[in-house]
Amino acid sequence: MPDPAEDLIERLLDTVWYEGSSKHKRHPHLFGLEPFNGDRDDATLCDETDFQPAQVPEIPAPIQRGIRAGLIGHTARILWTVADDGWIFEARETNRETAQFHGYPLLPEEAIARLVFDRFAGWADDQGTPADRSAGAACRLRYDFR
């Protein structure tokens, strides 16, 4: 994962916003979303993290955390973050024109999880807040990273 340019980080901090996707919710109606009418294939569900509708307003903070940590894909169409409880979330661009993203949890067996954690933990130790370091410690435990 290459270091993103500072101007890219600033642009993303100013423009990225989240809107949920029914594809990643077992009960999308609880989140005010339409039912999903497609094949979920290997889509992970936010339900696996016990994510609740009341937590939706909190989503911008972890997105900003991930951007500040440089957890940005090489085309800036994918972002990652580590939530306070240690879950790693991947966000994919839904609409390029509006910088809208939707997200879902990464499972421990997904190879990218380790790469995201390593970058996040290094950033949290060097530049992060105590809350960022706490999220990194929770992630290490949740994903059993040694």
mmCIF file of N, CA and C in Angstrom, residues 9-130:
data_model
loop_
_atom_site.group_PDB
_atom_site.id
_atom_site.type_symbol
_atom_site.label_atom_id
_atom_site.label_comp_id
_atom_site.label_asym_id
_atom_site.label_seq_id
_atom_site.Cartn_x
_atom_site.Cartn_y
_atom_site.Cartn_z
ATOM 1 N N ILE A 9 -5.164 13.072 0.338
ATOM 2 C CA ILE A 9 -5.750 12.895 1.670
ATOM 3 C C ILE A 9 -6.674 14.071 1.992
ATOM 4 N N GLU A 10 -6.204 15.281 1.762
ATOM 5 C CA GLU A 10 -7.018 16.468 2.054
ATOM 6 C C GLU A 10 -8.291 16.491 1.212
ATOM 7 N N ARG A 11 -8.171 16.155 -0.069
ATOM 8 C CA ARG A 11 -9.356 16.148 -0.940
ATOM 9 C C ARG A 11 -10.378 15.131 -0.450
ATOM 10 N N LEU A 12 -9.907 13.925 -0.105
ATOM 11 C CA LEU A 12 -10.827 12.892 0.373
ATOM 12 C C LEU A 12 -11.466 13.287 1.703
ATOM 13 N N LEU A 13 -10.688 13.877 2.588
ATOM 14 C CA LEU A 13 -11.247 14.329 3.868
ATOM 15 C C LEU A 13 -12.377 15.331 3.655
ATOM 16 N N ASP A 14 -12.252 16.140 2.611
ATOM 17 C CA ASP A 14 -13.256 17.172 2.331
ATOM 18 C C ASP A 14 -14.476 16.664 1.578
ATOM 19 N N THR A 15 -14.355 15.534 0.864
ATOM 20 C CA THR A 15 -15.426 15.165 -0.063
ATOM 21 C C THR A 15 -16.116 13.831 0.207
ATOM 22 N N VAL A 16 -15.425 12.859 0.772
ATOM 23 C CA VAL A 16 -16.002 11.516 0.915
ATOM 24 C C VAL A 16 -17.169 11.524 1.892
ATOM 25 N N TRP A 17 -18.224 10.824 1.511
ATOM 26 C CA TRP A 17 -19.358 10.635 2.413
ATOM 27 C C TRP A 17 -19.895 9.217 2.238
ATOM 28 N N TYR A 18 -20.619 8.754 3.235
ATOM 29 C CA TYR A 18 -21.095 7.373 3.307
ATOM 30 C C TYR A 18 -22.598 7.310 3.101
ATOM 31 N N GLU A 19 -23.009 6.289 2.373
ATOM 32 C CA GLU A 19 -24.418 5.899 2.331
ATOM 33 C C GLU A 19 -24.448 4.381 2.324
ATOM 34 N N GLY A 20 -25.247 3.804 3.193
ATOM 35 C CA GLY A 20 -25.316 2.352 3.321
ATOM 36 C C GLY A 20 -25.786 1.658 2.057
ATOM 37 N N SER A 21 -25.445 0.391 1.971
ATOM 38 C CA SER A 21 -25.862 -0.450 0.850
ATOM 39 C C SER A 21 -26.650 -1.634 1.398
ATOM 40 N N SER A 22 -27.817 -1.861 0.834
ATOM 41 C CA SER A 22 -28.632 -2.985 1.297
ATOM 42 C C SER A 22 -27.952 -4.323 1.029
ATOM 43 N N LYS A 23 -26.990 -4.350 0.119
ATOM 44 C CA LYS A 23 -26.264 -5.590 -0.174
ATOM 45 C C LYS A 23 -25.518 -6.095 1.063
ATOM 46 N N HIS A 24 -25.136 -5.187 1.945
ATOM 47 C CA HIS A 24 -24.331 -5.553 3.109
ATOM 48 C C HIS A 24 -25.116 -5.501 4.418
ATOM 49 N N LYS A 25 -26.446 -5.564 4.321
ATOM 50 C CA LYS A 25 -27.304 -5.563 5.512
ATOM 51 C C LYS A 25 -28.276 -6.735 5.434
ATOM 52 N N ARG A 26 -28.353 -7.513 6.492
ATOM 53 C CA ARG A 26 -29.299 -8.633 6.533
ATOM 54 C C ARG A 26 -30.736 -8.113 6.524
ATOM 55 N N HIS A 27 -30.971 -7.018 7.234
ATOM 56 C CA HIS A 27 -32.302 -6.410 7.326
ATOM 57 C C HIS A 27 -32.189 -4.937 6.912
ATOM 58 N N PRO A 28 -32.072 -4.685 5.615
ATOM 59 C CA PRO A 28 -31.841 -3.311 5.159
ATOM 60 C C PRO A 28 -32.923 -2.325 5.582
ATOM 61 N N HIS A 29 -34.152 -2.799 5.738
ATOM 62 C CA HIS A 29 -35.236 -1.885 6.124
ATOM 63 C C HIS A 29 -34.967 -1.210 7.467
ATOM 64 N N LEU A 30 -34.221 -1.882 8.358
ATOM 65 C CA LEU A 30 -33.897 -1.283 9.651
ATOM 66 C C LEU A 30 -33.006 -0.053 9.496
ATOM 67 N N PHE A 31 -32.308 0.017 8.363
ATOM 68 C CA PHE A 31 -31.407 1.131 8.074
ATOM 69 C C PHE A 31 -32.036 2.130 7.099
ATOM 70 N N GLY A 32 -33.333 1.945 6.820
ATOM 71 C CA GLY A 32 -34.012 2.822 5.881
ATOM 72 C C GLY A 32 -33.645 2.562 4.436
ATOM 73 N N LEU A 33 -33.183 1.342 4.145
ATOM 74 C CA LEU A 33 -32.757 0.982 2.793
ATOM 75 C C LEU A 33 -33.768 0.051 2.144
ATOM 76 N N GLU A 34 -33.813 0.093 0.836
ATOM 77 C CA GLU A 34 -34.659 -0.819 0.066
ATOM 78 C C GLU A 34 -34.112 -2.240 0.180
ATOM 79 N N PRO A 35 -34.953 -3.254 0.033
ATOM 80 C CA PRO A 35 -34.465 -4.639 0.042
ATOM 81 C C PRO A 35 -33.450 -4.859 -1.080
ATOM 82 N N PHE A 36 -32.508 -5.744 -0.834
ATOM 83 C CA PHE A 36 -31.521 -6.086 -1.863
ATOM 84 C C PHE A 36 -32.096 -7.194 -2.725
ATOM 85 N N ASN A 37 -32.085 -6.998 -4.017
ATOM 86 C CA ASN A 37 -32.675 -7.959 -4.945
ATOM 87 C C ASN A 37 -31.640 -8.525 -5.897
ATOM 88 N N GLY A 38 -30.525 -8.934 -5.397
ATOM 89 C CA GLY A 38 -29.488 -9.491 -6.259
ATOM 90 C C GLY A 38 -28.791 -10.639 -5.573
ATOM 91 N N ASP A 39 -27.725 -11.060 -6.172
ATOM 92 C CA ASP A 39 -26.907 -12.129 -5.610
ATOM 93 C C ASP A 39 -25.841 -11.494 -4.723
ATOM 94 N N ARG A 40 -25.804 -11.882 -3.481
ATOM 95 C CA ARG A 40 -24.821 -11.310 -2.561
ATOM 96 C C ARG A 40 -23.433 -11.917 -2.761
ATOM 97 N N ASP A 41 -23.324 -12.992 -3.495
ATOM 98 C CA ASP A 41 -22.036 -13.660 -3.705
ATOM 99 C C ASP A 41 -21.291 -13.774 -2.380
ATOM 100 N N ASP A 42 -20.125 -13.160 -2.310
ATOM 101 C CA ASP A 42 -19.311 -13.265 -1.099
ATOM 102 C C ASP A 42 -19.389 -11.997 -0.249
ATOM 103 N N ALA A 43 -20.425 -11.194 -0.444
ATOM 104 C CA ALA A 43 -20.554 -9.941 0.305
ATOM 105 C C ALA A 43 -20.627 -10.215 1.803
ATOM 106 N N THR A 44 -19.827 -9.482 2.561
ATOM 107 C CA THR A 44 -19.926 -9.589 4.012
ATOM 108 C C THR A 44 -21.003 -8.622 4.493
ATOM 109 N N LEU A 45 -21.602 -8.968 5.604
ATOM 110 C CA LEU A 45 -22.713 -8.183 6.141
ATOM 111 C C LEU A 45 -22.268 -7.404 7.375
ATOM 112 N N CYS A 46 -22.718 -6.178 7.461
ATOM 113 C CA CYS A 46 -22.422 -5.371 8.641
ATOM 114 C C CYS A 46 -22.994 -6.012 9.902
ATOM 115 N N ASP A 47 -24.017 -6.833 9.727
ATOM 116 C CA ASP A 47 -24.625 -7.537 10.856
ATOM 117 C C ASP A 47 -23.600 -8.411 11.587
ATOM 118 N N GLU A 48 -22.585 -8.882 10.855
ATOM 119 C CA GLU A 48 -21.564 -9.738 11.466
ATOM 120 C C GLU A 48 -20.767 -8.989 12.524
ATOM 121 N N THR A 49 -20.789 -7.660 12.481
ATOM 122 C CA THR A 49 -20.071 -6.846 13.458
ATOM 123 C C THR A 49 -20.994 -6.295 14.538
ATOM 124 N N ASP A 50 -22.266 -6.694 14.490
ATOM 125 C CA ASP A 50 -23.295 -6.187 15.397
ATOM 126 C C ASP A 50 -23.525 -4.688 15.192
ATOM 127 N N PHE A 51 -23.301 -4.224 13.964
ATOM 128 C CA PHE A 51 -23.526 -2.823 13.619
ATOM 129 C C PHE A 51 -25.018 -2.529 13.647
ATOM 130 N N GLN A 52 -25.393 -1.450 14.318
ATOM 131 C CA GLN A 52 -26.795 -1.103 14.525
ATOM 132 C C GLN A 52 -27.144 0.212 13.822
ATOM 133 N N PRO A 53 -28.424 0.390 13.449
ATOM 134 C CA PRO A 53 -28.834 1.638 12.794
ATOM 135 C C PRO A 53 -28.463 2.897 13.588
ATOM 136 N N ALA A 54 -28.503 2.828 14.896
ATOM 137 C CA ALA A 54 -28.172 4.001 15.713
ATOM 138 C C ALA A 54 -26.716 4.431 15.546
ATOM 139 N N GLN A 55 -25.876 3.545 15.013
ATOM 140 C CA GLN A 55 -24.459 3.864 14.833
ATOM 141 C C GLN A 55 -24.164 4.574 13.511
ATOM 142 N N VAL A 56 -25.125 4.638 12.612
ATOM 143 C CA VAL A 56 -24.894 5.256 11.298
ATOM 144 C C VAL A 56 -24.338 6.678 11.415
ATOM 145 N N PRO A 57 -24.859 7.532 12.307
ATOM 146 C CA PRO A 57 -24.302 8.892 12.396
ATOM 147 C C PRO A 57 -22.829 8.929 12.813
ATOM 148 N N GLU A 58 -22.315 7.847 13.394
ATOM 149 C CA GLU A 58 -20.921 7.794 13.834
ATOM 150 C C GLU A 58 -19.956 7.450 12.705
ATOM 151 N N ILE A 59 -20.457 7.030 11.553
ATOM 152 C CA ILE A 59 -19.613 6.524 10.472
ATOM 153 C C ILE A 59 -18.593 7.538 9.949
ATOM 154 N N PRO A 60 -18.905 8.818 9.829
ATOM 155 C CA PRO A 60 -17.888 9.731 9.291
ATOM 156 C C PRO A 60 -16.566 9.724 10.061
ATOM 157 N N ALA A 61 -16.603 9.569 11.372
ATOM 158 C CA ALA A 61 -15.362 9.608 12.158
ATOM 159 C C ALA A 61 -14.396 8.486 11.775
ATOM 160 N N PRO A 62 -14.830 7.218 11.704
ATOM 161 C CA PRO A 62 -13.863 6.199 11.284
ATOM 162 C C PRO A 62 -13.426 6.351 9.823
ATOM 163 N N ILE A 63 -14.302 6.867 8.967
ATOM 164 C CA ILE A 63 -13.877 7.098 7.582
ATOM 165 C C ILE A 63 -12.745 8.124 7.567
ATOM 166 N N GLN A 64 -12.918 9.202 8.303
ATOM 167 C CA GLN A 64 -11.872 10.231 8.379
ATOM 168 C C GLN A 64 -10.587 9.647 8.972
ATOM 169 N N ARG A 65 -10.724 8.800 9.972
ATOM 170 C CA ARG A 65 -9.558 8.162 10.588
ATOM 171 C C ARG A 65 -8.779 7.362 9.545
ATOM 172 N N GLY A 66 -9.489 6.556 8.771
ATOM 173 C CA GLY A 66 -8.824 5.737 7.759
ATOM 174 C C GLY A 66 -8.130 6.575 6.702
ATOM 175 N N ILE A 67 -8.770 7.659 6.282
ATOM 176 C CA ILE A 67 -8.154 8.544 5.286
ATOM 177 C C ILE A 67 -6.898 9.183 5.870
ATOM 178 N N ARG A 68 -6.982 9.686 7.092
ATOM 179 C CA ARG A 68 -5.804 10.295 7.737
ATOM 180 C C ARG A 68 -4.662 9.294 7.862
ATOM 181 N N ALA A 69 -5.016 8.033 8.092
ATOM 182 C CA ALA A 69 -4.001 6.981 8.230
ATOM 183 C C ALA A 69 -3.429 6.552 6.885
ATOM 184 N N GLY A 70 -3.975 7.085 5.798
ATOM 185 C CA GLY A 70 -3.475 6.723 4.473
ATOM 186 C C GLY A 70 -3.971 5.382 3.981
ATOM 187 N N LEU A 71 -5.102 4.928 4.513
ATOM 188 C CA LEU A 71 -5.663 3.634 4.112
ATOM 189 C C LEU A 71 -6.504 3.827 2.850
ATOM 190 N N ILE A 72 -5.801 4.114 1.772
ATOM 191 C CA ILE A 72 -6.416 4.511 0.508
ATOM 192 C C ILE A 72 -5.873 3.613 -0.591
ATOM 193 N N GLY A 73 -6.776 3.035 -1.384
ATOM 194 C CA GLY A 73 -6.355 2.207 -2.505
ATOM 195 C C GLY A 73 -5.635 3.028 -3.563
ATOM 196 N N HIS A 74 -4.949 2.358 -4.465
ATOM 197 C CA HIS A 74 -4.123 3.070 -5.444
ATOM 198 C C HIS A 74 -4.928 3.947 -6.396
ATOM 199 N N THR A 75 -6.223 3.719 -6.540
ATOM 200 C CA THR A 75 -7.049 4.584 -7.384
ATOM 201 C C THR A 75 -8.003 5.437 -6.558
ATOM 202 N N ALA A 76 -7.914 5.375 -5.251
ATOM 203 C CA ALA A 76 -8.783 6.115 -4.323
ATOM 204 C C ALA A 76 -10.245 5.722 -4.482
ATOM 205 N N ARG A 77 -10.500 4.559 -5.049
ATOM 206 C CA ARG A 77 -11.871 4.050 -5.138
ATOM 207 C C ARG A 77 -12.177 3.092 -3.994
ATOM 208 N N ILE A 78 -11.148 2.749 -3.241
ATOM 209 C CA ILE A 78 -11.295 1.873 -2.081
ATOM 210 C C ILE A 78 -10.600 2.547 -0.908
ATOM 211 N N LEU A 79 -11.264 2.551 0.227
ATOM 212 C CA LEU A 79 -10.718 3.072 1.470
ATOM 213 C C LEU A 79 -10.881 1.995 2.529
ATOM 214 N N TRP A 80 -10.080 2.068 3.568
ATOM 215 C CA TRP A 80 -10.229 1.163 4.700
ATOM 216 C C TRP A 80 -10.184 1.982 5.975
ATOM 217 N N THR A 81 -10.682 1.407 7.036
ATOM 218 C CA THR A 81 -10.563 2.030 8.340
ATOM 219 C C THR A 81 -10.607 0.960 9.417
ATOM 220 N N VAL A 82 -10.210 1.352 10.607
ATOM 221 C CA VAL A 82 -10.313 0.496 11.787
ATOM 222 C C VAL A 82 -11.256 1.200 12.756
ATOM 223 N N ALA A 83 -12.347 0.536 13.084
ATOM 224 C CA ALA A 83 -13.335 1.095 14.008
ATOM 225 C C ALA A 83 -12.828 0.995 15.446
ATOM 226 N N ASP A 84 -13.448 1.734 16.331
ATOM 227 C CA ASP A 84 -13.039 1.725 17.737
ATOM 228 C C ASP A 84 -13.044 0.330 18.336
ATOM 229 N N ASP A 85 -13.967 -0.519 17.894
ATOM 230 C CA ASP A 85 -14.056 -1.874 18.447
ATOM 231 C C ASP A 85 -13.113 -2.859 17.752
ATOM 232 N N GLY A 86 -12.282 -2.365 16.838
ATOM 233 C CA GLY A 86 -11.272 -3.205 16.202
ATOM 234 C C GLY A 86 -11.653 -3.790 14.861
ATOM 235 N N TRP A 87 -12.896 -3.658 14.440
ATOM 236 C CA TRP A 87 -13.276 -4.179 13.128
ATOM 237 C C TRP A 87 -12.633 -3.338 12.035
ATOM 238 N N ILE A 88 -12.141 -4.006 11.010
ATOM 239 C CA ILE A 88 -11.650 -3.327 9.812
ATOM 240 C C ILE A 88 -12.805 -3.276 8.821
ATOM 241 N N PHE A 89 -13.037 -2.093 8.276
ATOM 242 C CA PHE A 89 -14.060 -1.917 7.246
ATOM 243 C C PHE A 89 -13.407 -1.463 5.952
ATOM 244 N N GLU A 90 -13.928 -1.990 4.865
ATOM 245 C CA GLU A 90 -13.527 -1.549 3.538
ATOM 246 C C GLU A 90 -14.670 -0.722 2.976
ATOM 247 N N ALA A 91 -14.350 0.398 2.365
ATOM 248 C CA ALA A 91 -15.355 1.250 1.724
ATOM 249 C C ALA A 91 -15.043 1.318 0.237
ATOM 250 N N ARG A 92 -16.059 1.132 -0.554
ATOM 251 C CA ARG A 92 -15.909 1.203 -2.017
ATOM 252 C C ARG A 92 -16.717 2.368 -2.550
ATOM 253 N N GLU A 93 -16.149 2.970 -3.556
ATOM 254 C CA GLU A 93 -16.819 4.092 -4.198
ATOM 255 C C GLU A 93 -18.118 3.626 -4.843
ATOM 256 N N THR A 94 -19.185 4.313 -4.528
ATOM 257 C CA THR A 94 -20.492 4.033 -5.109
ATOM 258 C C THR A 94 -20.791 5.011 -6.238
ATOM 259 N N ASN A 95 -20.371 6.258 -6.047
ATOM 260 C CA ASN A 95 -20.622 7.298 -7.044
ATOM 261 C C ASN A 95 -19.422 8.237 -7.074
ATOM 262 N N ARG A 96 -18.668 8.196 -8.148
ATOM 263 C CA ARG A 96 -17.448 9.013 -8.264
ATOM 264 C C ARG A 96 -17.768 10.508 -8.262
ATOM 265 N N GLU A 97 -18.818 10.916 -8.939
ATOM 266 C CA GLU A 97 -19.133 12.347 -9.041
ATOM 267 C C GLU A 97 -19.438 12.976 -7.691
ATOM 268 N N THR A 98 -20.069 12.208 -6.806
ATOM 269 C CA THR A 98 -20.450 12.761 -5.503
ATOM 270 C C THR A 98 -19.550 12.287 -4.365
ATOM 271 N N ALA A 99 -18.535 11.468 -4.662
ATOM 272 C CA ALA A 99 -17.614 10.914 -3.655
ATOM 273 C C ALA A 99 -18.358 10.089 -2.605
ATOM 274 N N GLN A 100 -19.418 9.427 -3.039
ATOM 275 C CA GLN A 100 -20.206 8.568 -2.148
ATOM 276 C C GLN A 100 -19.549 7.191 -2.069
ATOM 277 N N PHE A 101 -19.462 6.665 -0.854
ATOM 278 C CA PHE A 101 -18.905 5.340 -0.602
ATOM 279 C C PHE A 101 -19.895 4.520 0.212
ATOM 280 N N HIS A 102 -19.804 3.208 0.082
ATOM 281 C CA HIS A 102 -20.514 2.287 0.974
ATOM 282 C C HIS A 102 -19.459 1.347 1.549
ATOM 283 N N GLY A 103 -19.749 0.747 2.695
ATOM 284 C CA GLY A 103 -18.730 -0.059 3.352
ATOM 285 C C GLY A 103 -19.250 -1.363 3.890
ATOM 286 N N TYR A 104 -18.293 -2.201 4.283
ATOM 287 C CA TYR A 104 -18.597 -3.527 4.817
ATOM 288 C C TYR A 104 -17.371 -4.017 5.580
ATOM 289 N N PRO A 105 -17.560 -4.959 6.493
ATOM 290 C CA PRO A 105 -16.438 -5.440 7.293
ATOM 291 C C PRO A 105 -15.540 -6.397 6.519
ATOM 292 N N LEU A 106 -14.263 -6.381 6.887
ATOM 293 C CA LEU A 106 -13.329 -7.393 6.395
ATOM 294 C C LEU A 106 -13.275 -8.511 7.428
ATOM 295 N N LEU A 107 -13.308 -9.718 6.955
ATOM 296 C CA LEU A 107 -13.221 -10.868 7.846
ATOM 297 C C LEU A 107 -11.757 -11.204 8.111
ATOM 298 N N PRO A 108 -11.465 -11.841 9.236
ATOM 299 C CA PRO A 108 -10.078 -12.127 9.593
ATOM 300 C C PRO A 108 -9.304 -12.930 8.550
ATOM 301 N N GLU A 109 -9.983 -13.776 7.796
ATOM 302 C CA GLU A 109 -9.268 -14.604 6.820
ATOM 303 C C GLU A 109 -8.924 -13.861 5.523
ATOM 304 N N GLU A 110 -9.389 -12.627 5.372
ATOM 305 C CA GLU A 110 -9.076 -11.870 4.162
ATOM 306 C C GLU A 110 -7.658 -11.304 4.258
ATOM 307 N N ALA A 111 -6.844 -11.601 3.254
ATOM 308 C CA ALA A 111 -5.424 -11.239 3.279
ATOM 309 C C ALA A 111 -5.197 -9.738 3.437
ATOM 310 N N ILE A 112 -6.051 -8.921 2.853
ATOM 311 C CA ILE A 112 -5.870 -7.471 2.928
ATOM 312 C C ILE A 112 -5.986 -6.966 4.360
ATOM 313 N N ALA A 113 -6.667 -7.707 5.222
ATOM 314 C CA ALA A 113 -6.855 -7.266 6.606
ATOM 315 C C ALA A 113 -5.510 -7.042 7.291
ATOM 316 N N ARG A 114 -4.565 -7.938 7.080
ATOM 317 C CA ARG A 114 -3.251 -7.792 7.724
ATOM 318 C C ARG A 114 -2.522 -6.555 7.210
ATOM 319 N N LEU A 115 -2.593 -6.313 5.908
ATOM 320 C CA LEU A 115 -1.933 -5.138 5.330
ATOM 321 C C LEU A 115 -2.531 -3.846 5.880
ATOM 322 N N VAL A 116 -3.853 -3.821 5.975
ATOM 323 C CA VAL A 116 -4.527 -2.639 6.521
ATOM 324 C C VAL A 116 -4.115 -2.438 7.975
ATOM 325 N N PHE A 117 -4.136 -3.508 8.744
ATOM 326 C CA PHE A 117 -3.762 -3.395 10.154
ATOM 327 C C PHE A 117 -2.333 -2.884 10.311
ATOM 328 N N ASP A 118 -1.402 -3.462 9.571
ATOM 329 C CA ASP A 118 0.000 -3.054 9.713
ATOM 330 C C ASP A 118 0.182 -1.566 9.438
ATOM 331 N N ARG A 119 -0.432 -1.098 8.371
ATOM 332 C CA ARG A 119 -0.306 0.331 8.048
ATOM 333 C C ARG A 119 -0.983 1.175 9.131
ATOM 334 N N PHE A 120 -2.176 0.766 9.540
ATOM 335 C CA PHE A 120 -2.906 1.530 10.541
ATOM 336 C C PHE A 120 -2.145 1.577 11.862
ATOM 337 N N ALA A 121 -1.654 0.438 12.309
ATOM 338 C CA ALA A 121 -0.956 0.383 13.597
ATOM 339 C C ALA A 121 0.287 1.270 13.583
ATOM 340 N N GLY A 122 1.028 1.253 12.473
ATOM 341 C CA GLY A 122 2.206 2.115 12.363
ATOM 342 C C GLY A 122 1.833 3.589 12.421
ATOM 343 N N TRP A 123 0.782 3.953 11.694
ATOM 344 C CA TRP A 123 0.321 5.339 11.708
ATOM 345 C C TRP A 123 -0.175 5.723 13.100
ATOM 346 N N ALA A 124 -0.976 4.861 13.717
ATOM 347 C CA ALA A 124 -1.536 5.163 15.041
ATOM 348 C C ALA A 124 -0.422 5.377 16.058
ATOM 349 N N ASP A 125 0.611 4.538 15.997
ATOM 350 C CA ASP A 125 1.729 4.677 16.932
ATOM 351 C C ASP A 125 2.497 5.975 16.716
ATOM 352 N N ASP A 126 2.671 6.369 15.443
ATOM 353 C CA ASP A 126 3.477 7.552 15.118
ATOM 354 C C ASP A 126 2.701 8.862 15.185
ATOM 355 N N GLN A 127 1.454 8.858 14.684
ATOM 356 C CA GLN A 127 0.730 10.114 14.508
ATOM 357 C C GLN A 127 -0.670 10.119 15.106
ATOM 358 N N GLY A 128 -1.155 8.969 15.507
ATOM 359 C CA GLY A 128 -2.535 8.858 15.950
ATOM 360 C C GLY A 128 -2.770 9.356 17.360
ATOM 361 N N THR A 129 -4.028 9.408 17.693
ATOM 362 C CA THR A 129 -4.469 9.813 19.025
ATOM 363 C C THR A 129 -4.517 8.575 19.928
ATOM 364 N N PRO A 130 -4.716 8.761 21.209
ATOM 365 C CA PRO A 130 -4.916 7.596 22.071
ATOM 366 C C PRO A 130 -6.084 6.716 21.599
#
